[in-house]
Structures are given as C-alpha cells and as structure tokens.
Short mmCIF file of C-alpha atoms in Angstrom, two decimals:
data_model
loop_
_atom_site.label_atom_id
_atom_site.label_comp_id
_atom_site.label_asym_id
_atom_site.label_seq_id
_atom_site.Cartn_x
_atom_site.Cartn_y
_atom_site.Cartn_z
CA MET A 1 -17.86 68.72 -16.29
CA VAL A 2 -15.39 66.85 -13.75
CA VAL A 3 -11.19 68.00 -14.79
CA ASP A 4 -8.97 65.61 -13.10
CA ASN A 5 -6.01 67.68 -12.13
CA GLY A 6 -5.35 65.91 -8.88
CA SER A 7 -5.84 68.09 -6.03
CA GLU A 8 -6.87 71.12 -7.94
CA LEU A 9 -9.84 68.93 -9.15
CA GLU A 10 -13.04 71.35 -8.93
CA VAL A 11 -17.00 69.60 -9.24
CA HIS A 12 -19.28 72.03 -10.46
CA VAL A 13 -22.48 72.28 -8.49
CA PHE A 14 -25.57 72.38 -9.98
CA HIS A 15 -27.91 74.73 -7.73
CA SER A 16 -31.36 74.61 -9.57
CA SER A 17 -33.00 72.83 -12.47
CA SER A 18 -33.12 75.74 -14.43
CA GLU A 19 -29.47 75.88 -15.20
CA GLU A 20 -29.61 72.62 -16.35
CA ALA A 21 -49.20 64.44 -14.55
CA MET A 22 -50.79 62.00 -12.62
CA GLU A 23 -52.23 58.79 -13.66
CA VAL A 24 -55.79 58.24 -13.01
CA ASP A 25 -56.61 54.79 -12.37
CA SER A 26 -60.26 54.06 -13.59
CA GLY A 27 -59.80 50.46 -14.83
CA SER A 28 -60.48 50.30 -18.52
CA ASP A 29 -60.93 53.74 -18.56
CA LEU A 30 -57.29 54.33 -17.41
CA GLU A 31 -55.61 57.40 -19.61
CA VAL A 32 -52.30 57.57 -19.29
CA HIS A 33 -50.75 61.37 -19.41
CA VAL A 34 -47.78 62.56 -21.66
CA PHE A 35 -45.49 65.48 -21.02
CA GLN A 36 -45.09 67.36 -23.95
CA SER A 37 -42.14 68.98 -22.59
CA SER A 38 -39.45 69.15 -19.95
CA SER A 39 -40.57 72.01 -18.26
CA GLU A 40 -43.74 70.82 -17.96
CA LEU A 41 -42.32 67.68 -15.85
CA LEU A 42 -39.86 69.34 -13.99
CA ALA A 43 -43.12 71.37 -12.62
CA LYS A 44 -44.34 68.11 -11.75
CA LEU A 45 -41.06 66.64 -10.03
CA HIS A 46 -40.55 70.17 -7.98
CA GLU A 47 -44.45 69.95 -7.09
CA LYS A 48 -43.43 66.13 -5.36
CA TRP A 49 -40.76 67.55 -3.68
CA SER A 50 -42.13 71.09 -2.53
CA PRO A 51 -43.96 69.95 0.33
CA VAL A 52 -40.82 67.97 1.64
CA LYS A 53 -39.58 70.24 4.62
CA LYS A 54 -36.30 67.84 5.66
CA GLN A 55 -34.31 67.26 2.71
CA PRO A 56 -33.27 63.70 2.91
CA TYR A 57 -30.89 64.32 0.46
CA PRO A 58 -29.18 67.53 0.55
CA ALA A 59 -26.26 66.60 -2.51
CA MET A 60 -25.71 64.19 -5.10
CA TYR A 61 -22.80 63.87 -7.63
CA SER A 62 -23.32 62.34 -11.24
CA SER A 63 -20.53 61.77 -13.81
CA ILE A 64 -23.48 61.92 -16.07
CA PHE A 65 -24.24 65.67 -15.55
CA GLY A 66 -20.34 65.93 -14.65
CA GLY A 67 -21.17 67.80 -11.55
CA ILE A 68 -23.04 68.00 -7.91
CA ILE A 69 -26.92 68.37 -8.26
CA LEU A 70 -28.42 70.26 -4.65
CA ASP A 71 -31.89 70.09 -6.55
CA PRO A 72 -33.69 66.87 -5.36
CA ALA A 73 -36.10 66.67 -8.49
CA MET A 74 -33.11 66.31 -10.73
CA MET A 75 -31.14 63.88 -8.94
CA MET A 76 -31.59 60.78 -11.22
CA ILE A 77 -30.01 57.93 -12.65
CA PRO A 78 -30.78 56.83 -16.59
CA ILE A 79 -32.93 54.33 -17.15
CA ASP A 80 -30.93 52.52 -19.36
CA ASP A 81 -28.07 52.40 -16.94
CA HIS A 82 -27.23 48.63 -16.75
CA MET A 83 -27.04 48.95 -12.89
CA VAL A 84 -30.88 50.09 -13.08
CA HIS A 85 -32.03 47.20 -15.42
CA ARG A 86 -29.41 44.39 -15.08
CA GLY A 87 -27.52 44.91 -11.91
CA HIS A 88 -24.17 45.46 -13.33
CA GLY A 89 -22.82 47.93 -10.65
CA VAL A 90 -20.80 48.04 -7.13
CA PHE A 91 -21.68 50.74 -4.23
CA ASP A 92 -20.15 51.31 -0.88
CA THR A 93 -20.71 53.49 2.16
CA ALA A 94 -19.13 56.16 4.42
CA ILE A 95 -20.21 57.67 7.73
CA LEU A 96 -20.13 61.27 7.86
CA LEU A 97 -19.56 62.37 11.75
CA ASN A 98 -18.57 65.18 13.20
CA GLY A 99 -17.61 66.62 9.83
CA HIS A 100 -15.39 63.67 8.87
CA LEU A 101 -15.63 60.77 6.95
CA TYR A 102 -14.77 57.41 8.89
CA GLU A 103 -12.81 54.77 7.50
CA LEU A 104 -12.98 56.64 3.49
CA ASP A 105 -9.84 55.30 2.05
CA ASN A 106 -10.38 51.54 3.36
CA HIS A 107 -14.35 51.78 1.87
CA LEU A 108 -12.51 53.12 -1.28
CA ASP A 109 -10.29 50.59 -1.59
CA ARG A 110 -12.68 47.94 -0.71
CA PHE A 111 -14.79 49.66 -3.33
CA LEU A 112 -12.68 49.24 -6.12
CA ARG A 113 -12.04 45.96 -5.55
CA SER A 114 -15.50 45.30 -5.80
CA ALA A 115 -15.63 46.91 -8.98
CA SER A 116 -12.41 44.87 -10.44
CA LYS A 117 -14.58 41.45 -9.64
CA ALA A 118 -17.78 42.76 -10.94
CA GLU A 119 -15.40 43.68 -13.95
CA VAL A 120 -16.98 47.37 -13.66
CA SER A 121 -14.09 49.87 -14.47
CA SER A 122 -14.12 53.39 -12.79
CA PRO A 123 -14.34 56.68 -15.17
CA PHE A 124 -11.61 58.05 -12.43
CA PRO A 125 -8.68 56.85 -10.61
CA GLN A 126 -9.05 56.77 -7.04
CA SER A 127 -7.54 60.38 -6.04
CA THR A 128 -10.15 61.81 -8.10
CA LEU A 129 -13.18 59.34 -6.96
CA ARG A 130 -12.17 60.76 -3.44
CA SER A 131 -12.03 64.28 -4.16
CA ILE A 132 -15.20 64.26 -5.84
CA LEU A 133 -16.75 62.41 -2.14
CA LEU A 134 -15.15 65.18 -0.35
CA GLN A 135 -16.38 67.71 -2.24
CA LEU A 136 -19.83 66.19 -2.32
CA ALA A 137 -19.89 66.28 1.20
CA ALA A 138 -18.72 69.57 1.70
CA ALA A 139 -21.65 71.04 -0.83
CA SER A 140 -24.09 69.13 1.14
CA LYS A 141 -23.52 70.95 4.16
CA HIS A 142 -24.07 68.20 6.90
CA LYS A 143 -21.83 67.17 9.11
CA LYS A 144 -23.46 63.98 9.81
CA GLY A 145 -25.05 61.38 7.70
CA THR A 146 -24.19 58.54 5.15
CA LEU A 147 -22.19 59.06 1.94
CA ARG A 148 -23.37 56.23 -0.45
CA TYR A 149 -21.67 55.55 -3.86
CA TRP A 150 -22.09 53.70 -6.83
CA LEU A 151 -19.86 52.60 -9.84
CA SER A 152 -21.96 51.26 -12.65
CA ALA A 153 -21.26 50.14 -16.10
CA GLY A 154 -23.19 53.08 -17.29
CA PRO A 155 -26.00 53.84 -19.49
CA GLY A 156 -26.24 52.86 -23.21
CA ASN A 157 -28.79 50.08 -23.87
CA PHE A 158 -31.20 47.44 -22.75
CA LEU A 159 -29.08 44.33 -23.54
CA LEU A 160 -27.52 41.87 -21.48
CA SER A 161 -23.84 42.87 -22.06
CA SER A 162 -22.83 46.20 -21.39
CA ALA A 163 -20.03 45.95 -23.99
CA GLY A 164 -22.12 48.79 -25.65
CA CYS A 165 -21.95 51.21 -22.98
CA PRO A 166 -19.85 54.13 -24.03
CA THR A 167 -18.50 55.07 -20.29
CA PRO A 168 -18.87 53.53 -17.10
CA ALA A 169 -20.73 56.02 -14.41
CA PHE A 170 -20.23 57.29 -10.80
CA TYR A 171 -22.89 58.15 -8.39
CA ALA A 172 -22.90 59.75 -5.46
CA VAL A 173 -25.26 61.29 -2.54
CA VAL A 174 -24.92 62.40 0.75
CA ILE A 175 -27.72 61.10 2.89
CA ASN A 176 -29.25 62.94 5.96
CA GLU A 177 -29.34 60.24 8.40
CA ASP A 178 -29.40 60.27 11.92
CA PHE A 179 -27.75 57.30 13.78
CA SER A 180 -26.10 56.90 17.55
CA GLN A 181 -24.53 54.22 19.33
CA CYS A 182 -27.03 51.35 20.02
CA LYS A 183 -27.19 50.64 23.45
CA GLU A 184 -30.33 48.15 23.77
CA GLY A 185 -30.37 44.19 22.52
CA VAL A 186 -32.15 43.05 19.37
CA LYS A 187 -33.79 39.75 18.21
CA VAL A 188 -32.64 37.61 15.27
CA ILE A 189 -33.64 34.42 13.67
CA THR A 190 -31.51 32.20 11.33
CA SER A 191 -32.38 32.88 7.68
CA THR A 192 -34.12 30.56 5.62
CA ILE A 193 -33.32 32.89 2.39
CA PRO A 194 -30.22 31.09 0.64
CA MET A 195 -27.11 33.24 1.13
CA LYS A 196 -24.79 34.18 -1.98
CA SER A 197 -22.04 32.52 -3.12
CA PRO A 198 -18.73 33.83 -2.36
CA GLN A 199 -17.77 34.92 -5.78
CA PHE A 200 -20.95 37.40 -5.04
CA ALA A 201 -20.81 37.71 -1.06
CA THR A 202 -17.21 38.80 -1.24
CA MET A 203 -18.18 42.21 -3.67
CA LYS A 204 -20.25 44.46 -2.43
CA ASN A 205 -22.42 44.46 -6.07
CA VAL A 206 -26.07 45.91 -6.24
CA ASN A 207 -27.67 42.55 -6.15
CA TYR A 208 -29.10 42.81 -2.62
CA LEU A 209 -32.48 40.52 -2.95
CA PRO A 210 -31.06 37.64 -1.02
CA ASN A 211 -30.31 40.58 1.95
CA VAL A 212 -33.60 42.39 1.15
CA LEU A 213 -35.67 38.94 1.72
CA SER A 214 -33.93 37.97 4.57
CA LYS A 215 -34.29 41.54 6.23
CA MET A 216 -38.14 41.36 5.77
CA GLU A 217 -38.14 37.52 6.57
CA ALA A 218 -36.75 38.49 9.99
CA GLU A 219 -38.93 41.20 10.05
CA GLU A 220 -42.15 39.37 9.77
CA LYS A 221 -40.86 37.02 12.70
CA GLY A 222 -40.67 39.83 14.70
CA ALA A 223 -36.90 39.88 14.71
CA PHE A 224 -34.52 42.89 14.24
CA ALA A 225 -32.74 41.04 11.50
CA SER A 226 -31.32 37.21 10.32
CA ILE A 227 -28.28 35.04 10.55
CA TRP A 228 -26.82 33.33 7.58
CA VAL A 229 -25.29 29.78 7.99
CA ASP A 230 -23.60 28.60 4.96
CA GLU A 231 -23.43 25.09 3.63
CA GLU A 232 -20.91 23.55 5.84
CA GLY A 233 -22.58 24.40 8.67
CA TYR A 234 -20.53 27.93 9.78
CA ILE A 235 -21.73 31.15 10.98
CA ALA A 236 -21.48 33.64 8.04
CA GLU A 237 -23.02 37.42 8.43
CA GLY A 238 -26.24 39.17 8.87
CA PRO A 239 -28.30 40.65 5.69
CA ASN A 240 -25.95 44.01 5.68
CA VAL A 241 -23.82 43.69 8.80
CA ASN A 242 -20.79 41.34 10.29
CA VAL A 243 -21.53 39.01 13.13
CA ALA A 244 -19.14 39.00 16.04
CA PHE A 245 -19.27 36.44 19.32
CA ILE A 246 -17.40 36.52 22.97
CA THR A 247 -16.95 33.46 24.11
CA SER A 248 -17.05 31.88 27.40
CA GLU A 249 -13.16 32.30 27.59
CA LYS A 250 -13.89 35.75 26.87
CA GLU A 251 -12.48 35.43 23.23
CA LEU A 252 -13.73 37.94 20.67
CA VAL A 253 -14.46 35.91 17.75
CA VAL A 254 -15.18 36.70 14.04
CA PRO A 255 -16.08 34.76 11.17
CA PHE A 256 -13.30 34.19 8.34
CA PHE A 257 -13.94 36.63 5.44
CA ASP A 258 -13.22 34.08 2.86
CA LYS A 259 -17.30 33.51 2.14
CA ILE A 260 -18.61 36.89 3.23
CA LEU A 261 -17.90 40.69 2.69
CA SER A 262 -14.86 41.72 4.67
CA GLY A 263 -16.63 44.63 6.50
CA CYS A 264 -14.42 47.79 7.13
CA THR A 265 -16.05 48.47 10.36
CA VAL A 266 -15.48 44.94 11.70
CA LYS A 267 -11.81 45.20 10.43
CA ARG A 268 -11.49 48.41 12.71
CA LEU A 269 -13.12 46.62 15.72
CA ILE A 270 -10.38 43.77 15.11
CA GLU A 271 -7.35 46.48 15.27
CA LEU A 272 -9.12 48.21 18.39
CA ALA A 273 -9.79 45.38 20.31
CA PRO A 274 -6.28 44.29 21.74
CA LYS A 275 -7.12 47.36 24.08
CA LEU A 276 -9.41 45.67 25.82
CA VAL A 277 -7.04 42.34 26.09
CA GLU A 278 -4.24 44.83 27.49
CA LYS A 279 -6.50 45.58 30.06
CA GLY A 280 -7.21 42.12 30.92
CA LEU A 281 -10.94 42.24 30.07
CA LEU A 282 -10.47 40.34 26.98
CA LYS A 283 -8.38 37.01 26.41
CA GLY A 284 -7.95 37.26 22.85
CA VAL A 285 -9.31 38.31 19.06
CA LYS A 286 -9.16 35.85 16.70
CA LEU A 287 -11.05 35.26 12.71
CA ALA A 288 -12.26 31.47 12.98
CA ASN A 289 -14.76 29.01 11.69
CA ILE A 290 -17.65 29.07 13.79
CA ALA A 291 -20.35 26.15 14.32
CA VAL A 292 -24.17 27.20 14.77
CA GLU A 293 -24.06 25.62 18.31
CA GLU A 294 -20.89 27.41 19.35
CA ALA A 295 -22.56 30.23 18.32
CA LYS A 296 -24.98 29.72 20.11
CA GLY A 297 -23.10 28.86 23.12
CA ALA A 298 -21.61 32.41 23.37
CA THR A 299 -22.15 34.48 26.13
CA GLU A 300 -22.41 37.70 24.26
CA MET A 301 -23.12 38.42 20.53
CA MET A 302 -23.31 41.50 18.39
CA PHE A 303 -23.69 42.95 14.80
CA VAL A 304 -21.23 45.08 13.51
CA GLY A 305 -21.95 47.72 10.65
CA SER A 306 -21.03 51.36 9.86
CA THR A 307 -23.85 53.41 11.48
CA LEU A 308 -24.37 50.94 14.48
CA PRO A 309 -21.56 50.49 14.81
CA VAL A 310 -21.89 47.65 17.25
CA LEU A 311 -25.57 46.56 17.98
CA PRO A 312 -26.11 43.95 20.57
CA ILE A 313 -27.79 40.58 20.02
CA ILE A 314 -29.23 39.20 23.39
CA THR A 315 -31.45 36.19 21.61
CA TRP A 316 -31.30 34.08 18.75
CA ASP A 317 -34.01 32.09 17.33
CA GLU A 318 -35.97 32.44 20.61
CA GLN A 319 -33.24 31.44 23.03
CA PRO A 320 -31.38 33.60 25.12
CA ILE A 321 -27.51 34.66 24.16
CA GLY A 322 -25.76 34.13 27.37
CA ASP A 323 -28.13 35.83 30.25
CA GLY A 324 -30.40 37.31 27.45
CA ILE A 325 -29.19 40.97 28.10
CA VAL A 326 -26.73 43.15 26.80
CA GLY A 327 -23.44 42.44 27.57
CA GLU A 328 -20.71 44.50 29.21
CA LEU A 329 -18.13 43.59 26.81
CA THR A 330 -20.29 44.25 23.76
CA MET A 331 -20.45 47.67 24.92
CA LYS A 332 -17.03 48.23 25.98
CA LEU A 333 -16.28 47.30 22.17
CA SER A 334 -19.05 49.66 20.95
CA ASP A 335 -17.31 52.38 22.84
CA LEU A 336 -13.91 51.52 21.31
CA LEU A 337 -15.52 51.99 17.89
CA TRP A 338 -18.10 54.73 18.81
CA ASP A 339 -15.01 56.90 20.20
CA ASP A 340 -12.50 56.14 17.36
CA MET A 341 -15.73 57.50 15.02
CA GLU A 342 -15.91 60.74 16.97
CA ALA A 343 -12.35 61.43 17.69
CA GLY A 344 -10.04 58.55 16.21
CA PRO A 345 -6.90 59.68 14.63
CA GLU A 346 -7.28 61.13 10.95
CA THR A 347 -5.81 58.50 9.41
CA HIS A 348 -9.30 56.91 9.93
CA ARG A 349 -11.09 60.05 9.84
CA THR A 350 -10.97 62.48 6.89
CA PRO A 351 -11.85 66.03 7.62
CA VAL A 352 -14.33 67.39 5.12
CA PRO A 353 -13.47 70.81 3.26
CA TYR A 354 -16.51 72.69 3.95
CA LYS A 355 -16.49 76.62 2.34
CA ASP A 356 -17.64 79.06 5.06
#
C-alpha cells in the first residue's frame, strides 16, 4: 500500500504475478472458453507476453493495487472503472529524457486543474502524486520514454454517476518510446470533425474520440494530422498538439488558450522564444486570434507538443506554407526547446532517483 508521509513515501514494487482460452470462431458453433481459475488466466496472459522481446511498458503504477507493477500481464484497469465505461477521467503526459522528467510540475499542475474541471478528486496530494511518478520512472530503469498518468472517478459500478464509487483511482505507466527532434516537414488538412466545446477542450480528459477521428481523417487523405478551426473562423489546435505560426513580419504567433488546451510545451516555447528576439531573428512573440486566411499566409507553420517538440508544417490543404520547405525560424525554435529538454535548468527538468 502507499503510505503518504511526504518525502519519505516509498511505493511497493510487485516483481511478479505470483506475488500478488482462446475463442474458437466457427459461426453458430462458437464455444467460449471459461477460465476456471486465476492461475489458468495468468498462464494465458503470460503466454501472450512471453514472445515480446522489447517490453513496451516497463512499469505501471495502480492505486488500486497500491504499488508498482513490473509484470506486463498484470498491468490492468478494472472493467467497472468509470474512466473505462463512462469516460470520467483525466490524464497527462511527461517526457522522460536523459533520466529527467521534463516540465513535470507544470504538467502536474495542469493535470489537477483538469481533474477539478472534471469533478474528479485525487486519492493523494500533489506531492505524493509527484513522488509516485518519480519512483515509477526509477523502477522502469529507463532514461528515455514517456510517462502517462490518469486520475479516474474510480471503479465501483456501471451506473452513469460516479457517486457510488468508493474512491478515485490513480494510474500511471512508463512507455518505452523513442523520439527525436523532428526535422522533416509534414502535410496537414483542415478537419471536418467538429471540435470540442471550450468546456471540454480546455481540460485534458480521456474523451478523445473527436481527436482520434480528426487524426484518422487526415491520415486517410495522406496528411500527418489536421487543424481545427473554431466556430468564429479562428485557428484552434491540432488533434493532440498546439499549432504556431511565423508571420511575414517575423512574429511568432500562437492561438489564445481560451478555447483549447493550454499546452505545457508551447507555453515553454513562448518563454524561450524571446532569446531569438534578442538576437534579432524574431521581431516578437504573441498570443492572438488567427483567422484562417491570415494563418495560411504565414511564412512558417508548426505543431508544438511534448514528443516533437516542434514539427514543421510545409503544406496545408494541398497549398504550400511559405516556400513549402522547412522554415529556418521553425528549426531555431525547435533547437531552443530540444536543448532545454536535454540540458535546461532543473527548474524544468526533474532528475529521476534511479537506484544502482
């Protein structure tokens, strides 16, 4: 169990499942196997994972189990968890790079703001959540990847309201994900999928069906992703990333956050970009409403998000952005962020307490 005593918090690590049938599809003759014991089911789960050479999820935390799980066969969420069957939950993601978690505290702040908007309480104070995440990253033994975590209304029943759930749940997983600085440009389209209303778009909740359909729509048209435009005709965001522009006057412009998710990475970019202003490369940095015509007339365009951190956009709706090549200022902004992720101040990079 998790014992909350501040900096002395130690999370138990489950090292194996011991510490804690296929369906034959033949039409009307289908016979569904019934597992008669937990040991039989565990054997089946381990059979599934045994051929996997590269473990994609080296460690998971579950407040339901009360510790860290290293056995992938046991990385589960209860089926009656309201995040599963009602979408009543929020999440966030932090980057693990060079043994540090990037922007962890800013991500946690946004995580708890999202939870408050979604009326999901936390089973632990923020300091305990932070400690759990750091211990989880350490238990994974990975120096690079992503750390994704969720707050849920919790398990309890299959009703619409979570009032009957005895306690909220906290889950987290380290994902063995490789990523590098993006240097190639991509194509985007304008999405025809309706974007979320501001109430839901400004919180990072698990209801991502519009985001999924928007991404799929782009992929079906040979593009990387899509751009949402709000009902007033202003640029909003991508399916899971922010978007930014370089104008012909060499200003970095980012859409206001009043109707979209306030991205931690793009906010950090806004803090770092004045370095290019000081060098005379940029003339300014601002948040603004950006009409579609104005946006398509930009000289450079980019997505900004955690694992990118900056992705150049060279074509939008089959029309080139600027010269149709990766922009020089886009890459200079990307260099600023990447350098910050790799070797920036520890106010933005939290070291993971690995054990020898």
